[in-house]
Amino acid sequence: MGGAIPDSPIVAVHSTGDGPSAWVAALKDEMPGVDARPALEIAGDDLARVDVSISWRLPHGMLATFPNLKLVQSIGAGVDHILEDPHRPTHVPIARLIDPFMAGSMTHHIVLQILRWHRQADKFERYKTEHHWPMSEAFDHRRLHVAILGLGTLGEHLSRALTALEIANTGWTRSPRRVDGVASVSGPAALDALLARSNVVVCLLPLTDKTEGVLNAALFAKLPQGAFLVNVGRGGHLVEDDLIPALDNQQLSAAALDVFRAEPLPADHPFWDDDRIYITPHIAAEVNPPTASIVFAENIRRVRAGETPTGLVDLGRGY
Ligand code: NDP
Ligand code: OXD
């Protein structure tokens, strides 16, 4: 690894789920002349021509078959799917995707979940089937306070949108962060006080050894009774066995989950049949080939010019 860019370099593209075609086509539109190919179709001498891998859940072991790799670009903000590969060439830089389209999409999803819970949308859907409207409670958005665990690209976008909607919110980060117009606290010591004043918790953390299992019974117990949980980070953030007991004892009133330890969620999983748990299949933020390809093309250009890619992951921190 390292050394010069191979002659006639190839970009290897893979996306488990939706397949590589739309990604290859969008990249070719954005970067005319680029030799982008589905990773699974590259073989023989061409393996040594691959300098950039662009992937979502590439089969483990494949990165190690590209001896001249210069960049591992994630199709996604998270890079846990890359770091989990035990054969990953450890000295090749990894870049996460920073795409404003994705931040907007994530914010829409989370705002929808919070307002659906706050405005009791499920109750009104039920009344419609029952053909009556009993007296309903008043909603008061001034009673909301949202703790945003993870105030990075996505968390900051969410914070600004909530503030514009007059919904109070505070972000939580690993290291102190000063951003105009965005309230935040940092470090484990500040978390308890934040939880104590938050009736909504949104997890927008990366999955690392420090954040695995962070959404657990002990954290729920620090919230006011009846709080609402939104997990859009990763399934590994939630201790799944702790959720239904926290709903049963009303420590939480509901949860919206977009990510799960096993994806797709197994058909016999108890979350399917629990009305207090809203579930979506890892679609909170859409990853959009045309806008993401602008980022990919820029990063290909940068690594081929010997420059640092955007979204470079700090391997020491794991995100
Ligand atoms: P960023 O890297 O921009 O931000 C991560 C944030 O988490 C930072 O504020 C960081 O703190 C904070 N953080 C990390 N570790 C800790 C810790 N131990 N304690 C406290 N705070 C911590 O990531 P993005 O905003 O781009 O994305 C966040 C995550 O969202 C992704 O990693 C992915 O898991 C998830 N995601 C889910 C999607 C879905 O569709 N469900 C789609 C896209 C992303 P600091 O500022 O100090 O570095
Ligand atoms: C991501 C995701 O990390 O889609 O971008 O989950």
mmCIF file of C-alpha atoms and ligand atoms in Angstrom:
data_model
loop_
_atom_site.group_PDB
_atom_site.id
_atom_site.type_symbol
_atom_site.label_atom_id
_atom_site.label_comp_id
_atom_site.label_asym_id
_atom_site.label_seq_id
_atom_site.Cartn_x
_atom_site.Cartn_y
_atom_site.Cartn_z
ATOM 1 C CA MET A 1 0.000 0.000 0.000
ATOM 2 C CA GLY A 2 1.104 3.626 -0.199
ATOM 3 C CA GLY A 3 3.270 4.653 -3.155
ATOM 4 C CA ALA A 4 2.125 5.949 -6.507
ATOM 5 C CA ILE A 5 -1.374 5.889 -7.927
ATOM 6 C CA PRO A 6 -1.544 2.929 -10.340
ATOM 7 C CA ASP A 7 -1.687 3.600 -14.105
ATOM 8 C CA SER A 8 -5.293 3.721 -15.374
ATOM 9 C CA PRO A 9 -6.733 3.591 -11.848
ATOM 10 C CA ILE A 10 -10.085 1.969 -11.123
ATOM 11 C CA VAL A 11 -12.718 2.934 -8.540
ATOM 12 C CA ALA A 12 -14.335 -0.193 -7.044
ATOM 13 C CA VAL A 13 -17.975 0.393 -6.080
ATOM 14 C CA HIS A 14 -20.175 -1.781 -3.881
ATOM 15 C CA SER A 15 -23.457 -1.231 -2.071
ATOM 16 C CA THR A 16 -25.083 -4.135 -0.264
ATOM 17 C CA GLY A 17 -28.840 -3.674 -0.470
ATOM 18 C CA ASP A 18 -29.384 -1.419 -3.469
ATOM 19 C CA GLY A 19 -26.491 -2.742 -5.587
ATOM 20 C CA PRO A 20 -23.732 -0.745 -7.303
ATOM 21 C CA SER A 21 -25.390 0.314 -10.612
ATOM 22 C CA ALA A 22 -26.925 3.626 -9.520
ATOM 23 C CA TRP A 23 -23.704 4.508 -7.700
ATOM 24 C CA VAL A 24 -21.474 3.726 -10.683
ATOM 25 C CA ALA A 25 -23.771 5.692 -13.016
ATOM 26 C CA ALA A 26 -23.944 8.739 -10.704
ATOM 27 C CA LEU A 27 -20.176 8.775 -10.268
ATOM 28 C CA LYS A 28 -19.639 8.608 -14.037
ATOM 29 C CA ASP A 29 -22.069 11.519 -14.479
ATOM 30 C CA GLU A 30 -20.204 13.563 -11.895
ATOM 31 C CA MET A 31 -16.726 12.564 -13.037
ATOM 32 C CA PRO A 32 -16.705 11.909 -16.781
ATOM 33 C CA GLY A 33 -13.934 9.521 -17.776
ATOM 34 C CA VAL A 34 -13.660 7.827 -14.387
ATOM 35 C CA ASP A 35 -13.198 4.045 -14.580
ATOM 36 C CA ALA A 36 -15.747 3.017 -11.936
ATOM 37 C CA ARG A 37 -16.829 -0.613 -11.773
ATOM 38 C CA PRO A 38 -18.794 -2.894 -9.468
ATOM 39 C CA ALA A 39 -16.237 -4.215 -6.960
ATOM 40 C CA LEU A 40 -17.454 -7.787 -7.276
ATOM 41 C CA GLU A 41 -16.664 -7.760 -11.035
ATOM 42 C CA ILE A 42 -13.018 -6.751 -10.658
ATOM 43 C CA ALA A 43 -10.556 -9.629 -10.952
ATOM 44 C CA GLY A 44 -7.047 -10.631 -11.998
ATOM 45 C CA ASP A 45 -4.571 -7.866 -12.870
ATOM 46 C CA ASP A 46 -7.286 -5.212 -12.500
ATOM 47 C CA LEU A 47 -7.263 -5.699 -8.722
ATOM 48 C CA ALA A 48 -3.911 -3.888 -8.613
ATOM 49 C CA ARG A 49 -5.415 -0.948 -10.534
ATOM 50 C CA VAL A 50 -7.962 -0.167 -7.822
ATOM 51 C CA ASP A 51 -6.951 2.955 -5.905
ATOM 52 C CA VAL A 52 -10.320 3.893 -4.378
ATOM 53 C CA SER A 53 -13.041 1.724 -2.865
ATOM 54 C CA ILE A 54 -16.502 3.292 -2.451
ATOM 55 C CA SER A 55 -18.691 0.961 -0.467
ATOM 56 C CA TRP A 56 -21.547 0.155 1.860
ATOM 57 C CA ARG A 57 -21.052 -3.191 3.615
ATOM 58 C CA LEU A 58 -18.418 -4.575 1.265
ATOM 59 C CA PRO A 59 -17.883 -8.286 1.971
ATOM 60 C CA HIS A 60 -15.084 -8.643 4.513
ATOM 61 C CA GLY A 61 -11.733 -9.534 2.971
ATOM 62 C CA MET A 62 -12.287 -7.707 -0.327
ATOM 63 C CA LEU A 63 -10.386 -4.548 0.576
ATOM 64 C CA ALA A 64 -7.315 -6.700 1.185
ATOM 65 C CA THR A 65 -7.431 -7.857 -2.465
ATOM 66 C CA PHE A 66 -6.654 -4.314 -3.704
ATOM 67 C CA PRO A 67 -2.868 -3.948 -3.163
ATOM 68 C CA ASN A 68 -2.676 -0.306 -4.341
ATOM 69 C CA LEU A 69 -5.631 1.098 -2.424
ATOM 70 C CA LYS A 70 -5.319 4.782 -1.432
ATOM 71 C CA LEU A 71 -8.771 5.503 -0.012
ATOM 72 C CA VAL A 72 -11.686 3.596 1.493
ATOM 73 C CA GLN A 73 -14.723 5.836 1.033
ATOM 74 C CA SER A 74 -17.900 4.957 2.933
ATOM 75 C CA ILE A 75 -21.278 5.194 1.236
ATOM 76 C CA GLY A 76 -22.695 6.490 4.491
ATOM 77 C CA ALA A 77 -21.837 8.687 7.439
ATOM 78 C CA GLY A 78 -20.951 5.667 9.548
ATOM 79 C CA VAL A 79 -17.757 3.712 8.962
ATOM 80 C CA ASP A 80 -18.367 0.874 11.426
ATOM 81 C CA HIS A 81 -19.127 -1.396 8.457
ATOM 82 C CA ILE A 82 -15.553 -0.801 7.244
ATOM 83 C CA LEU A 83 -13.796 -0.934 10.609
ATOM 84 C CA GLU A 84 -15.454 -4.296 11.357
ATOM 85 C CA ASP A 85 -13.566 -5.969 8.461
ATOM 86 C CA PRO A 86 -10.825 -7.989 10.217
ATOM 87 C CA HIS A 87 -8.729 -8.052 7.005
ATOM 88 C CA ARG A 88 -8.960 -4.322 6.323
ATOM 89 C CA PRO A 89 -5.572 -2.808 5.302
ATOM 90 C CA THR A 90 -5.092 -0.685 8.405
ATOM 91 C CA HIS A 91 -2.900 2.037 6.921
ATOM 92 C CA VAL A 92 -5.281 3.057 4.131
ATOM 93 C CA PRO A 93 -7.272 6.191 5.048
ATOM 94 C CA ILE A 94 -11.035 5.890 5.505
ATOM 95 C CA ALA A 95 -13.472 8.696 4.697
ATOM 96 C CA ARG A 96 -17.051 8.966 5.911
ATOM 97 C CA LEU A 97 -19.687 10.658 3.779
ATOM 98 C CA ILE A 98 -20.523 14.257 4.625
ATOM 99 C CA ASP A 99 -23.433 15.194 2.357
ATOM 100 C CA PRO A 100 -25.805 18.085 3.158
ATOM 101 C CA PHE A 101 -28.624 16.156 1.443
ATOM 102 C CA MET A 102 -28.232 13.403 4.021
ATOM 103 C CA ALA A 103 -28.250 15.828 6.936
ATOM 104 C CA GLY A 104 -31.544 17.304 5.697
ATOM 105 C CA SER A 105 -33.045 13.871 5.250
ATOM 106 C CA MET A 106 -32.004 12.768 8.749
ATOM 107 C CA THR A 107 -33.426 15.927 10.298
ATOM 108 C CA HIS A 108 -36.769 15.361 8.543
ATOM 109 C CA HIS A 109 -36.965 11.836 9.923
ATOM 110 C CA ILE A 110 -36.168 12.833 13.500
ATOM 111 C CA VAL A 111 -38.486 15.856 13.515
ATOM 112 C CA LEU A 112 -41.253 13.612 12.181
ATOM 113 C CA GLN A 113 -40.691 11.133 15.020
ATOM 114 C CA ILE A 114 -40.554 13.788 17.735
ATOM 115 C CA LEU A 115 -43.669 15.600 16.519
ATOM 116 C CA ARG A 116 -45.553 12.373 15.945
ATOM 117 C CA TRP A 117 -44.912 11.487 19.584
ATOM 118 C CA HIS A 118 -45.459 14.989 20.972
ATOM 119 C CA ARG A 119 -48.678 15.611 18.988
ATOM 120 C CA GLN A 120 -49.882 12.038 19.695
ATOM 121 C CA ALA A 121 -50.464 11.270 16.036
ATOM 122 C CA ASP A 122 -51.115 7.583 16.704
ATOM 123 C CA LYS A 123 -54.017 8.499 18.995
ATOM 124 C CA PHE A 124 -55.675 10.589 16.283
ATOM 125 C CA GLU A 125 -55.204 7.817 13.737
ATOM 126 C CA ARG A 126 -56.984 5.492 16.191
ATOM 127 C CA TYR A 127 -59.828 7.995 16.772
ATOM 128 C CA LYS A 128 -60.414 8.079 13.039
ATOM 129 C CA THR A 129 -61.015 4.339 12.977
ATOM 130 C CA GLU A 130 -63.318 4.732 16.026
ATOM 131 C CA HIS A 131 -65.254 7.663 14.456
ATOM 132 C CA HIS A 132 -64.986 9.959 17.463
ATOM 133 C CA TRP A 133 -62.744 12.639 18.986
ATOM 134 C CA PRO A 134 -62.666 12.553 22.775
ATOM 135 C CA MET A 135 -61.403 15.717 24.452
ATOM 136 C CA SER A 136 -57.700 15.786 23.874
ATOM 137 C CA GLU A 137 -54.869 17.190 25.932
ATOM 138 C CA ALA A 138 -53.179 20.444 25.042
ATOM 139 C CA PHE A 139 -49.808 20.142 23.415
ATOM 140 C CA ASP A 140 -47.148 22.475 24.663
ATOM 141 C CA HIS A 141 -43.870 22.391 22.792
ATOM 142 C CA ARG A 142 -42.270 24.542 25.488
ATOM 143 C CA ARG A 143 -42.264 21.429 27.674
ATOM 144 C CA LEU A 144 -39.935 19.636 25.266
ATOM 145 C CA HIS A 145 -36.210 19.419 25.730
ATOM 146 C CA VAL A 146 -34.263 17.246 23.329
ATOM 147 C CA ALA A 147 -30.869 15.761 24.243
ATOM 148 C CA ILE A 148 -28.960 15.115 21.039
ATOM 149 C CA LEU A 149 -26.301 12.494 21.758
ATOM 150 C CA GLY A 150 -23.698 13.217 19.071
ATOM 151 C CA LEU A 151 -23.533 16.762 17.779
ATOM 152 C CA GLY A 152 -21.558 16.166 14.598
ATOM 153 C CA THR A 153 -22.607 16.902 11.036
ATOM 154 C CA LEU A 154 -26.073 15.404 11.513
ATOM 155 C CA GLY A 155 -26.636 16.433 15.129
ATOM 156 C CA GLU A 156 -25.793 20.060 14.439
ATOM 157 C CA HIS A 157 -28.197 20.173 11.496
ATOM 158 C CA LEU A 158 -30.915 18.696 13.703
ATOM 159 C CA SER A 159 -30.198 21.155 16.503
ATOM 160 C CA ARG A 160 -30.614 24.162 14.205
ATOM 161 C CA ALA A 161 -33.872 22.792 12.799
ATOM 162 C CA LEU A 162 -35.304 22.110 16.265
ATOM 163 C CA THR A 163 -34.325 25.586 17.409
ATOM 164 C CA ALA A 164 -36.082 27.056 14.364
ATOM 165 C CA LEU A 165 -39.177 25.079 15.437
ATOM 166 C CA GLU A 166 -38.870 26.538 18.957
ATOM 167 C CA ILE A 167 -37.998 23.152 20.433
ATOM 168 C CA ALA A 168 -35.280 23.461 23.080
ATOM 169 C CA ASN A 169 -32.323 21.149 22.611
ATOM 170 C CA THR A 170 -28.793 20.502 23.792
ATOM 171 C CA GLY A 171 -26.134 18.396 22.113
ATOM 172 C CA TRP A 172 -23.670 16.046 23.777
ATOM 173 C CA THR A 173 -20.172 15.556 22.396
ATOM 174 C CA ARG A 174 -16.957 13.784 23.300
ATOM 175 C CA SER A 175 -14.811 16.927 23.253
ATOM 176 C CA PRO A 176 -15.938 20.497 24.074
ATOM 177 C CA ARG A 177 -17.507 22.219 21.072
ATOM 178 C CA ARG A 178 -18.367 25.855 20.618
ATOM 179 C CA VAL A 179 -20.785 26.468 17.775
ATOM 180 C CA ASP A 180 -22.744 29.713 17.478
ATOM 181 C CA GLY A 181 -26.434 29.194 18.164
ATOM 182 C CA VAL A 182 -26.069 25.543 19.210
ATOM 183 C CA ALA A 183 -26.098 24.566 22.913
ATOM 184 C CA SER A 184 -23.875 21.671 23.906
ATOM 185 C CA VAL A 185 -22.155 19.914 26.771
ATOM 186 C CA SER A 186 -19.368 17.370 26.565
ATOM 187 C CA GLY A 187 -17.957 14.337 28.282
ATOM 188 C CA PRO A 188 -19.456 11.612 30.487
ATOM 189 C CA ALA A 189 -19.685 13.875 33.570
ATOM 190 C CA ALA A 190 -22.064 16.315 31.839
ATOM 191 C CA LEU A 191 -24.409 13.660 30.537
ATOM 192 C CA ASP A 192 -26.414 12.954 33.706
ATOM 193 C CA ALA A 193 -27.492 16.577 34.168
ATOM 194 C CA LEU A 194 -28.469 16.808 30.510
ATOM 195 C CA LEU A 195 -30.551 13.640 30.715
ATOM 196 C CA ALA A 196 -32.307 14.839 33.866
ATOM 197 C CA ARG A 197 -33.757 17.810 31.972
ATOM 198 C CA SER A 198 -34.529 16.070 28.665
ATOM 199 C CA ASN A 199 -37.806 14.350 27.842
ATOM 200 C CA VAL A 200 -36.565 13.344 24.390
ATOM 201 C CA VAL A 201 -33.238 11.629 23.689
ATOM 202 C CA VAL A 202 -31.938 11.293 20.143
ATOM 203 C CA CYS A 203 -28.930 9.065 19.509
ATOM 204 C CA LEU A 204 -26.847 10.341 16.600
ATOM 205 C CA LEU A 205 -23.553 8.884 17.768
ATOM 206 C CA PRO A 206 -21.120 6.811 15.744
ATOM 207 C CA LEU A 207 -20.770 3.224 16.935
ATOM 208 C CA THR A 208 -17.426 2.880 18.734
ATOM 209 C CA ASP A 209 -16.173 0.864 21.694
ATOM 210 C CA LYS A 210 -17.071 3.900 23.873
ATOM 211 C CA THR A 211 -20.649 4.271 22.602
ATOM 212 C CA GLU A 212 -21.673 0.623 22.202
ATOM 213 C CA GLY A 213 -24.640 -0.074 24.506
ATOM 214 C CA VAL A 214 -24.945 3.559 25.632
ATOM 215 C CA LEU A 215 -28.762 3.393 25.451
ATOM 216 C CA ASN A 216 -29.402 1.131 28.418
ATOM 217 C CA ALA A 217 -31.517 0.846 31.575
ATOM 218 C CA ALA A 218 -29.123 3.029 33.583
ATOM 219 C CA LEU A 219 -29.365 5.852 31.036
ATOM 220 C CA PHE A 220 -33.165 5.569 30.810
ATOM 221 C CA ALA A 221 -33.375 5.832 34.618
ATOM 222 C CA LYS A 222 -31.686 9.238 34.468
ATOM 223 C CA LEU A 223 -34.444 10.683 32.263
ATOM 224 C CA PRO A 224 -37.719 12.137 33.546
ATOM 225 C CA GLN A 225 -40.476 9.482 33.567
ATOM 226 C CA GLY A 226 -42.281 9.067 30.267
ATOM 227 C CA ALA A 227 -39.394 10.203 28.066
ATOM 228 C CA PHE A 228 -39.198 9.431 24.350
ATOM 229 C CA LEU A 229 -36.190 7.688 22.770
ATOM 230 C CA VAL A 230 -35.113 8.052 19.140
ATOM 231 C CA ASN A 231 -32.280 5.809 17.987
ATOM 232 C CA VAL A 232 -31.010 6.577 14.506
ATOM 233 C CA GLY A 233 -27.328 5.930 15.300
ATOM 234 C CA ARG A 234 -26.676 2.210 15.178
ATOM 235 C CA GLY A 235 -28.430 -0.861 16.541
ATOM 236 C CA GLY A 236 -25.382 -1.510 18.730
ATOM 237 C CA HIS A 237 -26.097 1.637 20.730
ATOM 238 C CA LEU A 238 -29.234 0.136 22.261
ATOM 239 C CA VAL A 239 -29.269 -2.690 24.780
ATOM 240 C CA GLU A 240 -32.397 -4.144 23.208
ATOM 241 C CA ASP A 241 -33.332 -6.233 26.251
ATOM 242 C CA ASP A 242 -33.561 -3.039 28.347
ATOM 243 C CA LEU A 243 -36.129 -1.307 26.137
ATOM 244 C CA ILE A 244 -39.401 -3.166 26.737
ATOM 245 C CA PRO A 245 -38.899 -3.224 30.553
ATOM 246 C CA ALA A 246 -38.322 0.575 30.451
ATOM 247 C CA LEU A 247 -41.579 0.979 28.497
ATOM 248 C CA ASP A 248 -43.417 -1.382 30.844
ATOM 249 C CA ASN A 249 -42.383 0.590 33.913
ATOM 250 C CA GLN A 250 -43.180 3.856 32.070
ATOM 251 C CA GLN A 251 -39.682 5.203 32.417
ATOM 252 C CA LEU A 252 -40.006 5.610 28.645
ATOM 253 C CA SER A 253 -43.350 6.255 26.987
ATOM 254 C CA ALA A 254 -42.319 5.311 23.449
ATOM 255 C CA ALA A 255 -39.314 4.760 21.221
ATOM 256 C CA ALA A 256 -38.608 5.301 17.535
ATOM 257 C CA LEU A 257 -35.937 2.960 16.215
ATOM 258 C CA ASP A 258 -34.426 3.062 12.733
ATOM 259 C CA VAL A 259 -31.443 0.799 13.403
ATOM 260 C CA PHE A 260 -31.171 -2.627 15.006
ATOM 261 C CA ARG A 261 -28.542 -5.110 16.150
ATOM 262 C CA ALA A 262 -29.747 -7.478 13.403
ATOM 263 C CA GLU A 263 -30.810 -5.840 10.132
ATOM 264 C CA PRO A 264 -33.254 -6.479 8.619
ATOM 265 C CA LEU A 265 -35.105 -6.901 11.912
ATOM 266 C CA PRO A 266 -35.881 -10.622 12.305
ATOM 267 C CA ALA A 267 -39.589 -11.408 11.738
ATOM 268 C CA ASP A 268 -39.983 -12.859 15.249
ATOM 269 C CA HIS A 269 -38.410 -9.857 17.024
ATOM 270 C CA PRO A 270 -40.643 -8.483 19.837
ATOM 271 C CA PHE A 271 -40.279 -4.880 18.560
ATOM 272 C CA TRP A 272 -42.588 -5.629 15.592
ATOM 273 C CA ASP A 273 -45.679 -6.124 17.739
ATOM 274 C CA ASP A 274 -45.158 -3.444 20.380
ATOM 275 C CA ASP A 275 -47.271 -0.347 19.632
ATOM 276 C CA ARG A 276 -45.025 1.798 21.802
ATOM 277 C CA ILE A 277 -42.094 1.151 19.471
ATOM 278 C CA TYR A 278 -42.141 2.825 16.035
ATOM 279 C CA ILE A 279 -39.776 1.017 13.693
ATOM 280 C CA THR A 280 -38.310 1.921 10.307
ATOM 281 C CA PRO A 281 -35.799 -0.106 8.265
ATOM 282 C CA HIS A 282 -32.610 2.007 8.442
ATOM 283 C CA ILE A 283 -34.018 4.703 6.178
ATOM 284 C CA ALA A 284 -33.715 7.716 8.503
ATOM 285 C CA ALA A 285 -31.232 9.454 6.217
ATOM 286 C CA GLU A 286 -31.396 8.693 2.528
ATOM 287 C CA VAL A 287 -28.047 8.289 0.858
ATOM 288 C CA ASN A 288 -28.515 9.927 -2.501
ATOM 289 C CA PRO A 289 -26.243 8.894 -5.404
ATOM 290 C CA PRO A 290 -26.187 12.252 -7.296
ATOM 291 C CA THR A 291 -25.293 14.397 -4.258
ATOM 292 C CA ALA A 292 -23.024 11.797 -2.644
ATOM 293 C CA SER A 293 -21.143 11.458 -5.926
ATOM 294 C CA ILE A 294 -20.133 15.110 -5.751
ATOM 295 C CA VAL A 295 -18.322 14.240 -2.516
ATOM 296 C CA PHE A 296 -16.873 11.012 -3.917
ATOM 297 C CA ALA A 297 -15.565 12.732 -7.060
ATOM 298 C CA GLU A 298 -13.890 15.417 -4.957
ATOM 299 C CA ASN A 299 -12.277 12.796 -2.713
ATOM 300 C CA ILE A 300 -11.039 10.772 -5.700
ATOM 301 C CA ARG A 301 -9.544 13.933 -7.122
ATOM 302 C CA ARG A 302 -7.959 14.756 -3.786
ATOM 303 C CA VAL A 303 -6.293 11.400 -3.140
ATOM 304 C CA ARG A 304 -5.031 11.227 -6.714
ATOM 305 C CA ALA A 305 -3.497 14.684 -6.190
ATOM 306 C CA GLY A 306 -1.948 13.609 -2.879
ATOM 307 C CA GLU A 307 -4.392 15.738 -0.855
ATOM 308 C CA THR A 308 -6.421 14.850 2.258
ATOM 309 C CA PRO A 309 -9.971 13.630 1.561
ATOM 310 C CA THR A 310 -12.982 15.235 3.213
ATOM 311 C CA GLY A 311 -14.524 13.280 6.092
ATOM 312 C CA LEU A 312 -11.225 11.644 7.015
ATOM 313 C CA VAL A 313 -11.804 9.233 9.899
ATOM 314 C CA ASP A 314 -9.605 9.451 12.975
ATOM 315 C CA LEU A 315 -8.815 5.776 13.458
ATOM 316 C CA GLY A 316 -7.802 6.376 17.079
ATOM 317 C CA ARG A 317 -11.299 7.676 17.918
ATOM 318 C CA GLY A 318 -13.058 5.230 15.603
ATOM 319 C CA TYR A 319 -15.150 7.856 13.784
HETATM 320 P P1 NDP B 1 -19.956 12.919 13.135
HETATM 321 O O1 NDP B 1 -18.679 12.156 13.162
HETATM 322 O O2 NDP B 1 -20.013 14.199 12.381
HETATM 323 O O3 NDP B 1 -20.402 13.269 14.640
HETATM 324 C C1 NDP B 1 -20.315 12.355 15.663
HETATM 325 C C2 NDP B 1 -20.656 13.066 16.966
HETATM 326 O O4 NDP B 1 -20.688 12.080 18.010
HETATM 327 C C3 NDP B 1 -19.624 14.116 17.387
HETATM 328 O O5 NDP B 1 -20.279 15.224 17.950
HETATM 329 C C4 NDP B 1 -18.814 13.395 18.431
HETATM 330 O O6 NDP B 1 -18.203 14.217 19.400
HETATM 331 C C5 NDP B 1 -19.884 12.543 19.094
HETATM 332 N N1 NDP B 1 -19.282 11.440 19.835
HETATM 333 C C6 NDP B 1 -18.549 10.408 19.350
HETATM 334 N N2 NDP B 1 -18.155 9.605 20.359
HETATM 335 C C7 NDP B 1 -18.660 10.125 21.494
HETATM 336 C C8 NDP B 1 -18.586 9.762 22.866
HETATM 337 N N3 NDP B 1 -17.891 8.699 23.271
HETATM 338 N N4 NDP B 1 -19.213 10.561 23.761
HETATM 339 C C9 NDP B 1 -19.903 11.668 23.367
HETATM 340 N N5 NDP B 1 -20.003 12.077 22.066
HETATM 341 C C10 NDP B 1 -19.383 11.316 21.164
HETATM 342 O O7 NDP B 1 -21.063 11.912 12.626
HETATM 343 P P2 NDP B 1 -22.390 12.210 11.790
HETATM 344 O O8 NDP B 1 -23.175 13.276 12.474
HETATM 345 O O9 NDP B 1 -22.046 12.417 10.372
HETATM 346 O O10 NDP B 1 -23.138 10.796 11.919
HETATM 347 C C11 NDP B 1 -23.432 10.246 13.191
HETATM 348 C C12 NDP B 1 -23.886 8.798 13.083
HETATM 349 O O11 NDP B 1 -25.231 8.729 12.600
HETATM 350 C C13 NDP B 1 -23.128 7.897 12.106
HETATM 351 O O12 NDP B 1 -21.902 7.470 12.623
HETATM 352 C C14 NDP B 1 -24.093 6.750 11.906
HETATM 353 O O13 NDP B 1 -23.893 5.781 12.915
HETATM 354 C C15 NDP B 1 -25.466 7.404 12.097
HETATM 355 N N6 NDP B 1 -26.196 7.494 10.834
HETATM 356 C C16 NDP B 1 -27.372 6.789 10.698
HETATM 357 C C17 NDP B 1 -28.107 6.873 9.545
HETATM 358 C C18 NDP B 1 -29.429 6.202 9.417
HETATM 359 O O14 NDP B 1 -30.004 6.252 8.319
HETATM 360 N N7 NDP B 1 -29.980 5.630 10.457
HETATM 361 C C19 NDP B 1 -27.640 7.668 8.414
HETATM 362 C C20 NDP B 1 -26.434 8.400 8.673
HETATM 363 C C21 NDP B 1 -25.751 8.282 9.838
HETATM 364 P P3 NDP B 1 -17.047 15.279 18.973
HETATM 365 O O15 NDP B 1 -17.788 16.441 18.353
HETATM 366 O O16 NDP B 1 -16.410 15.641 20.264
HETATM 367 O O17 NDP B 1 -16.142 14.579 18.025
HETATM 368 C C1 OXD B 2 -24.958 5.908 7.302
HETATM 369 C C2 OXD B 2 -26.166 5.136 7.299
HETATM 370 O O1 OXD B 2 -24.091 5.699 8.131
HETATM 371 O O2 OXD B 2 -26.873 5.125 6.295
HETATM 372 O O3 OXD B 2 -24.860 6.781 6.455
HETATM 373 O O4 OXD B 2 -26.516 4.535 8.302
#
